[in-house]
Amino acid sequence: MTHRLLAAAAAFALALPAAAEEPPPTPLSPGEIVDAAPAADWVAIAPSDLLVMDLAPDAAGKARRVVIQLMPAPFSQGWIGNIRKLAAAHWWDGTSINRVQDNYVVQWGDATEKKALPNGLVTVRESEYEAPLDKYLQAALHTKMKSEEAGLLAAFRQSGDKKVQAVKWAIPRDPFAEETLVFRGWPIAVDRQEQSAWPVHCYGMVGVGRNLSPDTGSGAELYTVIGHAPRHLDRNIALVGRVVAGIEHLSSLPRGTGALGFYEEEAQRVPIASVRIASELPAAAQPRFEYLSTESASFAKYADARANRRDPFFIRPAGGADICNIPVPVRRVGTK
Amino acid sequence: MTHRLLAAAAAFALALPAAAEEPPPTPLSPGEIVDAAPAADWVAIAPSDLLVMDLAPDAAGKARRVVIQLMPAPFSQGWIGNIRKLAAAHWWDGTSINRVQDNYVVQWGDATEKKALPNGLVTVRESEYEAPLDKYLQAALHTKMKSEEAGLLAAFRQSGDKKVQAVKWAIPRDPFAEETLVFRGWPIAVDRQEQSAWPVHCYGMVGVGRNLSPDTGSGAELYTVIGHAPRHLDRNIALVGRVVAGIEHLSSLPRGTGALGFYEEEAQRVPIASVRIASELPAAAQPRFEYLSTESASFAKYADARANRRDPFFIRPAGGADICNIPVPVRRVGTK
């Protein structure tokens, strides 16, 4: 059955009339570009960077697994270290999803606020909401980076806007920050004057609930974005990762009826059966994921297509995109 | 029970220490500003501009009503005229919600694609995806507008960027358009060079499903945005309104497992019991809504607070916001 669709998939490839010369190829959609990316353009995510949250099965008895990829250094490592300790202590087992606010967040943790935290959690300072640009570039340069990219990034740091344009995935017109870019698999905002960089609250990003400043949260209370990117939270609260699978188990939950979307009744809270770092699971049971390298030509093509939709459904390419309109493709490897 | 909250409500007002002078007032949150807006700042929405969609009751037997506010002239009037005819013909009664795609849209209409459309629907041209700026300003000037605002808008049209800055709710740094503004209750993008204006795909906006160009859709197939604003759709497809109540009945639906989030099984589709223009309902049964006038001082304060969160939870105001981060407040009047 065909449906009136508002966005085309591969099924909408045009049939072009025969001509003496080869017709230009039908422009690919962003999804088609991703699907065509060679294996070498994909980067395996280390199992130690995956947080695996199993909710209680749904009403039909189906499993509900949410997988979260944790951010790399230099971002938010204090909270991420705490999260690793909490997961190792099986601390979230028996906690719950407590808040679902439409066009905002799903939040989970210990509804009683009485459960003792494991030993060894660190208190993270507010300054850690951002990473110094120095450290950011250093972390980048210490990895196996192509020299060309290193050149581009060094130029980016030292130069003015013209060089920034040369970094294809930098988006200069952003209402919230001097500039935003997708770097090493993550959406980042940068302020070169302040020499700092910070993660951005796109859909599916995971952050750390806290009380009022100077509290920064331990990592025991987490949330994910299920609506339009609440960029006003950037630099005000820690981001630690993103949901890479199973977001639908969170975004489709009934909305809470209490203030800020909190569930008012115990029975409404969704039990969390377990949360584990994937590397703690038996090897055969570890889910595996990979992301499209943001340093690859495929990603550059994909980002360009997101900003300029030329595939058949579209009439007028936008000529631009915001950082959260260019989500980094992440896919499962195998079937777990 | 107190919860670790990631965003404060009025409950988080700080208790400041006693001092010889009055402490500065605690900055209000955007929600508090809206709640404090005087009655005169609210604009009643005409019942003829409200589309009332009643879904089948949920599993617990609870009613599920979605109310949509239709856009005013000069935007999308061809499709809106069709929608009025479809509603008058009770055409959607017995149709269904057929597609729920995470971080994208919920779409509804006739899954069989066989139901005969009512007579009198017009075919709308692609040029209607935008409104000429002339017509846009003319429509504005023909309404009961404060002369000061008329001056601002005329200046906006003729001048360069400096005057645009004077229009407090114009947002110059937008990745998708020359500029965006909230005008007369709606999120709009503008291109002064092309002398055109068009509605913007924010969360909850409602649009018209279509096939490939040159088809523009009749209005029989509708969708609403349930994720990060898909601005790449602007000017490529018609927007006709926004959900003002009951979006949670759509955004919390199970995601479809077919391509693009279409439901694969008949049983998954959510039946639509009826769709009516509110003015067709008995007077006592008509839901009533009002929106915060975007020409009011309250709205300017609210927009400023959205762009610069100074309420106690926040540490660092963003200093900017995108158009979809400043949703126009709409509230129910009475209890229907």
XYZ file of C-alpha atoms in Angstrom:
672
model
C 0.000 0.000 0.000
C 1.374 3.359 -0.891
C 0.750 6.203 1.506
C 0.808 9.893 0.969
C 4.168 10.518 2.465
C 5.508 13.787 3.572
C 9.147 12.749 3.287
C 10.514 10.422 0.676
C 12.548 7.323 1.175
C 14.454 5.488 -1.528
C 11.090 4.421 -2.956
C 10.654 7.902 -4.349
C 13.557 7.811 -6.792
C 12.389 9.526 -9.936
C 12.224 7.686 -13.240
C 13.915 10.109 -15.611
C 13.068 10.167 -19.341
C 15.539 8.564 -21.727
C 17.974 11.013 -23.267
C 20.999 10.892 -25.560
C 23.304 11.634 -22.618
C 23.298 10.040 -19.211
C 20.879 11.937 -16.981
C 22.392 13.308 -13.799
C 22.054 10.813 -10.975
C 19.117 11.313 -8.636
C 20.419 13.159 -5.619
C 20.640 10.906 -2.617
C 18.823 11.546 0.594
C 20.908 11.840 3.761
C 19.788 8.336 4.749
C 20.868 6.909 1.411
C 24.262 8.561 1.745
C 24.695 6.989 5.156
C 23.622 3.578 3.924
C 26.167 3.798 1.116
C 29.057 4.808 3.350
C 31.889 2.283 3.199
C 32.721 0.165 6.230
C 35.956 2.090 6.779
C 33.946 5.260 7.496
C 32.329 3.730 10.546
C 33.906 3.874 13.992
C 33.199 1.139 16.509
C 32.021 2.370 19.888
C 33.922 0.778 22.739
C 31.664 -1.367 24.950
C 33.035 0.560 27.905
C 31.382 3.664 26.447
C 27.918 2.137 26.280
C 25.426 2.304 29.130
C 22.724 -0.355 28.744
C 19.448 0.380 30.539
C 16.757 -2.292 30.626
C 13.353 -1.055 31.667
C 10.653 -3.393 32.934
C 8.987 -5.094 29.933
C 6.030 -3.274 28.461
C 2.379 -4.227 28.933
C 2.699 -6.791 26.142
C 5.764 -8.311 27.796
C 8.212 -6.924 25.276
C 11.707 -6.002 26.411
C 12.621 -2.320 26.510
C 16.312 -1.606 26.206
C 17.801 1.867 25.978
C 21.468 2.153 25.011
C 23.408 5.327 25.775
C 26.806 6.241 24.342
C 28.971 8.158 26.797
C 30.963 11.180 25.695
C 34.720 11.066 25.301
C 37.291 13.213 27.035
C 37.586 16.075 27.595
C 33.847 16.462 28.138
C 32.081 15.814 31.422
C 34.539 13.159 32.606
C 33.851 13.793 36.302
C 30.179 12.915 35.926
C 30.923 10.088 33.525
C 33.322 8.597 36.060
C 30.531 8.739 38.636
C 28.131 7.121 36.181
C 30.572 4.260 35.673
C 30.745 3.743 39.442
C 26.977 3.874 39.767
C 26.578 1.326 36.987
C 29.250 -0.928 38.487
C 27.397 -0.779 41.807
C 24.129 -1.682 40.013
C 22.763 1.400 41.707
C 19.964 2.125 39.234
C 18.496 -1.364 39.514
C 15.098 -0.854 41.100
C 14.960 2.868 40.429
C 12.527 4.300 37.894
C 11.572 6.773 35.226
C 9.897 9.538 37.165
C 9.290 12.398 34.798
C 8.094 12.743 31.212
C 7.503 16.310 30.079
C 6.240 16.841 26.547
C 8.610 18.662 24.204
C 11.261 18.595 26.888
C 12.713 15.633 28.785
C 12.383 12.177 30.237
C 14.131 11.915 33.595
C 15.023 8.918 35.734
C 16.642 7.948 39.020
C 15.773 7.292 42.603
C 12.294 8.650 43.248
C 12.699 8.241 47.006
C 15.892 10.312 47.044
C 16.930 8.091 49.943
C 18.985 5.399 48.274
C 22.564 5.595 49.482
C 25.055 6.453 46.776
C 28.114 4.261 46.290
C 31.426 5.353 47.773
C 33.919 7.198 45.650
C 31.686 9.544 43.687
C 33.355 12.865 43.035
C 31.863 16.308 43.329
C 32.252 17.972 39.957
C 32.714 21.712 39.672
C 30.586 23.994 37.491
C 33.633 24.873 35.439
C 33.432 21.349 34.020
C 30.273 22.226 32.069
C 32.764 23.423 29.463
C 36.113 22.170 28.281
C 38.970 24.577 27.613
C 39.589 24.773 23.908
C 43.214 23.947 24.507
C 42.335 20.667 26.133
C 39.771 20.048 23.431
C 42.249 20.392 20.646
C 44.872 18.511 22.558
C 42.528 15.584 23.019
C 41.800 15.669 19.312
C 45.419 15.847 18.320
C 46.361 12.963 20.545
C 44.077 10.585 18.737
C 44.861 8.965 15.409
C 43.909 11.979 13.338
C 44.638 12.597 9.734
C 47.213 15.321 9.398
C 44.927 17.229 7.062
C 42.260 17.372 9.691
C 44.812 18.417 12.270
C 45.773 21.212 9.942
C 42.177 22.260 9.513
C 41.540 22.303 13.216
C 44.697 24.175 14.053
C 43.728 26.689 11.408
C 40.238 26.861 12.838
C 41.606 27.726 16.216
C 43.932 30.453 15.098
C 42.107 32.048 12.259
C 39.058 34.082 11.628
C 35.814 33.139 9.999
C 37.154 32.270 6.576
C 38.996 29.233 7.789
C 35.960 28.191 9.770
C 34.020 28.036 6.543
C 36.598 25.553 5.361
C 35.638 23.186 8.141
C 32.630 21.809 6.298
C 30.693 20.761 9.311
C 31.046 23.998 11.230
C 27.810 25.958 11.323
C 28.504 29.637 11.867
C 24.926 30.952 12.135
C 23.683 29.663 15.450
C 21.514 31.716 17.793
C 23.072 30.274 20.939
C 26.800 30.185 20.376
C 29.528 31.774 18.360
C 29.654 28.576 16.361
C 28.702 24.956 16.477
C 30.287 21.972 14.863
C 30.064 18.239 14.796
C 33.405 17.016 15.928
C 34.555 13.470 16.491
C 31.029 12.239 16.585
C 29.461 14.837 18.855
C 27.573 18.123 18.562
C 29.721 20.811 20.105
C 29.510 24.567 20.514
C 32.590 26.695 20.694
C 33.531 30.151 21.837
C 36.940 31.008 20.573
C 37.149 34.230 22.560
C 36.533 32.328 25.755
C 38.622 29.450 24.402
C 36.020 26.930 25.435
C 33.866 24.165 23.992
C 30.793 22.438 25.329
C 28.292 19.766 24.288
C 24.922 20.769 22.902
C 21.423 19.675 24.048
C 20.175 17.994 20.880
C 17.352 15.449 20.805
C 18.403 12.267 22.576
C 21.361 13.819 24.389
C 21.622 12.667 28.004
C 22.331 15.017 30.901
C 22.752 15.117 34.648
C 19.918 16.311 36.872
C 20.917 18.692 39.621
C 19.578 20.992 42.262
C 20.296 24.718 42.280
C 23.793 25.985 41.712
C 26.373 25.297 43.055
C 25.093 21.719 42.982
C 26.095 20.067 39.689
C 24.515 16.666 40.243
C 26.396 13.430 40.758
C 25.124 11.564 37.713
C 22.616 9.496 39.679
C 19.725 11.485 38.205
C 19.738 11.490 34.408
C 17.518 12.857 31.658
C 17.255 12.798 27.891
C 15.819 15.360 25.481
C 12.573 14.345 23.763
C 11.617 17.562 22.009
C 12.988 20.640 20.322
C 16.580 21.122 21.404
C 16.516 23.072 24.704
C 19.724 24.910 23.938
C 19.176 27.313 26.836
C 20.375 24.448 29.043
C 23.789 24.351 27.362
C 26.534 25.302 29.806
C 24.044 25.279 32.665
C 23.957 21.562 33.238
C 26.195 18.633 32.323
C 25.729 16.534 29.213
C 27.259 13.072 29.348
C 26.112 11.201 26.274
C 23.273 10.366 23.921
C 20.717 7.639 23.418
C 21.804 5.523 20.442
C 19.036 2.922 20.602
C 15.641 2.596 22.232
C 14.785 6.297 22.589
C 11.250 5.366 21.563
C 10.854 3.495 24.867
C 11.292 6.849 26.578
C 9.762 9.337 24.139
C 6.527 7.371 23.835
C 5.875 7.167 27.565
C 2.728 8.779 28.934
C 3.395 12.342 29.965
C 3.445 13.003 33.694
C 0.541 14.993 35.075
C 2.428 16.644 37.927
C 4.375 19.866 37.725
C 7.187 19.704 35.170
C 5.831 16.368 33.962
C 6.580 14.378 37.098
C 4.492 11.296 37.643
C 2.191 11.810 40.582
C 1.443 8.166 41.320
C 3.909 5.418 42.197
C 2.158 3.125 39.742
C 2.933 5.445 36.841
C 6.681 5.296 37.322
C 8.398 2.950 34.903
C 10.661 0.503 36.748
C 14.281 0.247 35.682
C 15.354 -3.358 35.898
C 19.059 -2.791 35.376
C 21.710 -0.429 34.105
C 25.108 -1.809 33.111
C 28.149 -0.659 31.229
C 28.169 -2.946 28.200
C 31.664 -4.233 28.927
C 30.346 -5.681 32.187
C 27.935 -7.915 30.290
C 29.002 -11.313 28.989
C 30.827 -10.760 25.704
C 28.201 -12.567 23.667
C 25.472 -10.384 25.187
C 27.130 -7.019 24.653
C 25.294 -4.772 22.213
C 27.610 -3.342 19.600
C 27.298 -0.005 17.849
C 29.255 2.160 15.476
C 28.988 5.774 14.423
C 29.754 7.467 11.121
C 33.084 9.156 11.457
C 32.597 12.892 11.379
C 36.042 13.080 9.834
C 34.942 11.048 6.813
C 33.951 12.174 3.356
C 30.659 10.317 3.859
C 29.806 12.459 6.847
C 30.637 15.632 4.950
C 28.294 14.521 2.156
C 25.622 13.566 4.666
C 25.875 16.902 6.489
C 25.706 18.752 3.194
C 22.601 16.790 2.220
C 20.958 17.534 5.573
C 21.551 21.232 4.948
C 20.581 21.022 1.272
C 17.895 18.443 0.612
C 18.065 17.756 -3.117
C 16.413 14.340 -3.029
C 13.218 14.089 -5.065
C 10.707 15.041 -2.399
C 12.227 18.473 -1.924
C 11.685 21.561 -4.027
C 13.829 24.114 -2.260
C 16.978 23.125 -0.357
C 17.254 25.142 2.840
C 20.867 26.161 2.316
C 21.721 25.627 5.961
C 21.039 23.549 9.031
C 21.386 23.893 12.760
C 23.656 21.574 14.663
C 20.773 19.467 15.934
C 19.495 18.987 12.381
C 22.641 17.048 11.563
C 22.486 14.162 14.014
C 25.516 11.887 13.863
C 24.433 8.528 12.418
C 24.846 5.667 14.865
C 23.892 2.103 14.010
C 23.757 -1.272 15.645
C 26.246 -3.921 14.643
C 24.657 -7.367 14.702
C 21.352 -8.025 16.398
C 21.739 -7.430 20.133
C 8.187 14.917 47.943
C 10.891 17.037 46.436
C 12.654 15.742 43.395
C 15.964 16.629 41.923
C 14.719 18.807 39.165
C 16.593 19.896 36.160
C 14.459 22.967 35.537
C 12.934 25.090 38.239
C 9.363 26.138 38.656
C 8.109 28.820 40.993
C 8.934 26.481 43.879
C 12.598 27.279 43.415
C 12.401 30.958 44.326
C 15.487 31.731 46.367
C 15.245 32.899 49.965
C 17.658 35.808 50.005
C 19.410 36.883 53.220
C 18.020 39.923 55.023
C 19.778 43.150 54.084
C 19.452 46.836 54.821
C 18.158 47.474 51.268
C 15.509 45.604 49.354
C 17.156 42.758 47.457
C 16.549 42.797 43.733
C 13.488 40.767 42.844
C 14.109 37.172 41.832
C 14.072 37.069 38.065
C 10.947 35.426 36.776
C 10.952 32.357 34.619
C 9.246 32.584 31.237
C 6.309 30.614 32.654
C 5.944 33.010 35.553
C 5.984 35.973 33.200
C 3.202 34.386 31.180
C 1.160 33.602 34.274
C 1.491 37.207 35.390
C 0.435 38.694 32.052
C -2.710 40.810 32.408
C -5.949 39.684 30.796
C -5.701 42.442 28.207
C -2.542 40.845 26.791
C -4.388 37.706 25.788
C -6.139 37.328 22.428
C -9.146 35.065 22.130
C -8.927 32.552 19.303
C -12.060 32.511 17.179
C -13.897 29.167 17.382
C -13.867 29.116 13.598
C -10.058 28.909 13.794
C -10.031 25.808 15.981
C -10.043 22.271 14.614
C -11.168 19.787 17.264
C -10.009 16.201 16.723
C -11.340 13.486 19.008
C -9.421 10.222 18.845
C -10.907 6.957 20.051
C -10.625 6.807 23.868
C -7.420 5.301 25.190
C -7.075 1.805 26.680
C -8.327 3.116 30.010
C -11.370 4.686 28.359
C -10.140 8.237 28.701
C -11.059 10.768 26.047
C -8.288 12.013 23.773
C -8.936 15.428 22.281
C -6.442 17.311 20.136
C -7.172 20.956 19.372
C -5.479 22.689 16.452
C -5.396 26.433 15.830
C -5.488 27.320 12.155
C -3.225 30.006 10.740
C -4.573 33.388 9.696
C -4.334 35.016 6.306
C -2.211 35.404 4.335
C -0.701 32.003 5.100
C -1.849 28.755 3.518
C -5.448 29.858 3.022
C -6.035 27.500 0.095
C -5.301 24.440 2.203
C -7.084 25.863 5.207
C -10.170 26.422 3.090
C -10.006 22.763 2.067
C -9.586 21.713 5.677
C -12.706 23.645 6.603
C -14.622 21.819 3.874
C -13.263 18.448 4.966
C -14.243 19.155 8.575
C -17.703 20.356 7.531
C -18.153 17.131 5.566
C -17.063 15.113 8.640
C -14.557 13.543 6.279
C -11.991 12.513 8.876
C -14.528 10.611 10.975
C -13.429 7.000 10.766
C -9.956 7.748 9.456
C -6.899 7.167 11.604
C -3.440 8.064 12.808
C -1.197 6.049 10.511
C 2.351 7.151 11.156
C 4.414 7.984 14.218
C 8.094 8.573 13.514
C 10.331 9.374 16.474
C 11.895 12.824 16.488
C 9.875 13.723 13.453
C 6.096 13.570 12.914
C 2.734 12.057 13.662
C 0.602 11.807 10.514
C -3.067 11.047 10.032
C -5.714 10.646 7.371
C -7.314 7.981 5.222
C -5.109 4.895 5.345
C -7.021 3.276 2.461
C -6.456 6.284 0.193
C -9.805 5.375 -1.333
C -12.213 7.592 0.557
C -13.815 10.069 -1.839
C -12.980 13.663 -1.083
C -15.789 16.200 -0.752
C -16.629 18.435 -3.696
C -15.177 21.877 -3.890
C -11.635 21.310 -2.714
C -9.173 23.548 -4.500
C -5.802 22.636 -5.908
C -3.267 24.908 -4.272
C -0.133 25.986 -6.108
C 3.399 25.611 -4.751
C 3.790 29.369 -4.731
C 1.401 29.386 -1.786
C 4.027 27.819 0.475
C 5.118 31.425 0.979
C 3.273 34.700 1.256
C 4.533 37.822 -0.487
C 5.873 40.223 2.071
C 3.658 42.933 0.684
C 0.532 40.920 1.330
C 1.915 39.972 4.733
C 2.438 43.523 5.808
C -0.822 44.579 4.259
C -2.698 41.945 6.214
C -0.946 43.156 9.345
C -1.688 46.776 8.691
C -5.333 46.084 8.035
C -5.860 44.703 11.477
C -6.260 46.796 14.601
C -2.565 47.391 15.072
C -0.935 49.842 17.371
C 0.612 52.633 15.375
C 3.930 52.102 17.088
C 4.057 48.536 15.908
C 3.074 49.616 12.423
C 6.018 51.977 12.496
C 8.347 49.241 13.631
C 7.227 46.886 10.914
C 7.414 49.463 8.193
C 10.905 50.262 9.384
C 11.718 46.584 9.451
C 10.680 46.239 5.861
C 12.610 49.167 4.507
C 15.692 49.254 6.598
C 18.740 47.219 7.212
C 19.692 45.108 10.148
C 19.812 47.834 12.773
C 16.084 48.415 12.682
C 15.514 44.676 12.777
C 17.340 44.592 16.067
C 14.748 47.057 17.296
C 12.002 44.524 16.674
C 12.573 42.680 19.918
C 11.212 39.377 18.797
C 13.110 39.208 15.522
C 15.926 36.699 15.647
C 18.624 37.545 13.124
C 20.931 34.575 13.587
C 19.036 31.672 12.109
C 20.695 28.938 10.067
C 17.697 28.464 7.772
C 16.467 31.900 6.858
C 17.591 35.480 6.599
C 15.572 36.117 9.713
C 12.787 34.741 11.819
C 10.269 36.469 13.987
C 7.199 35.757 16.005
C 4.489 37.862 14.513
C 0.845 38.036 15.410
C 1.059 34.804 17.276
C 2.996 32.720 14.778
C 6.609 31.726 14.072
C 7.521 33.179 10.705
C 10.637 33.328 8.577
C 11.252 36.182 6.214
C 13.420 36.895 3.224
C 13.395 40.563 2.486
C 15.327 40.182 -0.746
C 12.726 37.790 -2.046
C 10.018 39.835 -0.323
C 8.423 36.737 1.128
C 7.388 35.231 4.446
C 6.555 31.694 5.422
C 5.580 29.695 8.512
C 8.191 27.670 10.346
C 8.125 23.959 11.317
C 8.335 24.262 15.097
C 7.229 21.508 17.499
C 3.475 21.044 17.322
C 3.020 22.872 14.021
C 0.590 21.116 11.684
C 1.249 20.596 7.989
C -0.226 19.081 4.856
C 1.014 15.719 3.596
C 1.633 15.538 -0.130
C 3.096 13.387 -2.835
C 6.001 14.533 -5.009
C 6.009 17.985 -6.503
C 3.978 19.403 -8.166
C 1.421 17.835 -5.830
C 0.888 20.098 -2.816
C -1.649 17.972 -0.937
C -5.276 18.853 -0.411
C -5.273 19.038 3.376
C -6.845 15.611 3.828
C -3.539 14.181 5.062
C -2.114 16.103 8.006
C 0.905 15.804 10.285
C 2.353 17.470 13.344
C 5.962 17.833 14.465
C 6.941 15.790 17.538
C 10.683 16.336 17.646
C 13.425 18.794 16.889
C 12.108 21.377 14.461
C 12.553 19.941 10.933
C 13.245 23.316 9.408
C 14.402 21.751 6.137
C 10.695 21.234 5.416
C 9.985 24.985 5.492
C 8.875 26.225 2.075
C 8.707 22.664 0.795
C 5.351 21.759 2.260
C 2.383 23.709 3.602
C 1.928 24.570 7.267
C -1.629 25.295 8.319
C -1.650 25.598 12.088
C -0.449 24.236 15.408
C -1.635 21.917 18.135
C -2.721 24.038 21.107
C -3.977 21.225 23.336
C -3.624 17.474 23.489
C -0.295 17.102 21.668
C 0.595 14.475 24.258
C -2.090 12.193 22.781
C -0.042 12.189 19.593
C 3.554 12.487 20.816
C 3.188 9.598 23.261
C 1.856 7.127 20.705
C 3.862 3.994 20.000
C 6.271 4.573 17.156
C 5.417 2.814 13.901
C 7.664 -0.064 12.908
C 7.316 0.337 9.150
C 9.410 2.572 6.950
C 9.205 6.230 7.978
C 7.314 5.205 11.099
C 4.157 3.983 9.378
C 2.097 1.480 11.291
C 2.283 -1.889 9.611
C -0.838 -3.435 11.128
C -4.403 -2.166 10.919
C -4.794 -2.742 14.647
C -2.007 -0.307 15.440
C -3.682 2.628 13.738
C -5.421 4.967 16.152
C -9.020 5.614 15.115
C -10.165 9.187 14.717
C -13.718 9.472 15.972
C -14.399 12.975 14.702
C -12.876 16.215 13.504
C -14.916 19.401 13.707
C -14.360 23.108 13.435
C -15.177 24.308 16.958
C -17.830 26.743 15.729
C -19.804 23.779 14.428
C -20.109 22.332 17.929
C -22.924 23.405 20.261
C -21.887 26.685 21.855
C -21.673 25.215 25.330
C -19.401 22.446 24.056
C -16.936 24.622 22.161
C -13.434 24.600 23.613
C -12.078 28.118 24.065
C -8.473 29.210 23.860
C -6.455 32.385 23.888
C -2.878 33.199 22.984
C -0.470 35.752 24.419
C -0.403 38.683 22.059
C 2.993 38.857 20.417
C 2.466 42.602 20.227
C 2.270 42.867 24.017
C 4.908 43.935 26.518
C 4.350 40.621 28.290
C 5.357 38.706 25.203
C 8.456 40.807 24.758
C 9.420 40.071 28.384
C 8.653 36.386 27.901
C 10.715 36.176 24.702
C 13.582 37.961 26.388
C 13.414 35.525 29.303
C 13.406 32.539 26.943
C 16.573 33.906 25.343
C 18.128 34.884 28.672
C 17.168 32.568 31.503
C 17.921 34.477 34.683
C 15.587 32.536 36.942
C 17.301 30.814 39.857
C 18.027 27.472 38.238
C 20.219 29.023 35.579
C 23.827 30.077 35.849
C 24.552 31.384 32.398
C 21.848 32.961 30.233
C 22.255 31.882 26.622
C 21.981 35.376 25.160
C 19.856 34.182 22.272
C 17.192 31.757 21.197
C 15.960 30.223 18.000
C 12.426 30.874 16.824
C 11.221 27.461 17.975
C 12.619 28.092 21.445
C 10.119 30.900 21.895
C 6.789 29.103 21.494
C 3.807 31.421 21.636
C 1.885 30.743 24.866
C -1.624 29.449 24.244
C -3.983 28.539 27.070
C -7.414 27.104 27.539
C -10.206 29.358 28.725
C -12.568 27.482 31.001
C -12.546 23.709 31.217
C -13.570 22.254 27.852
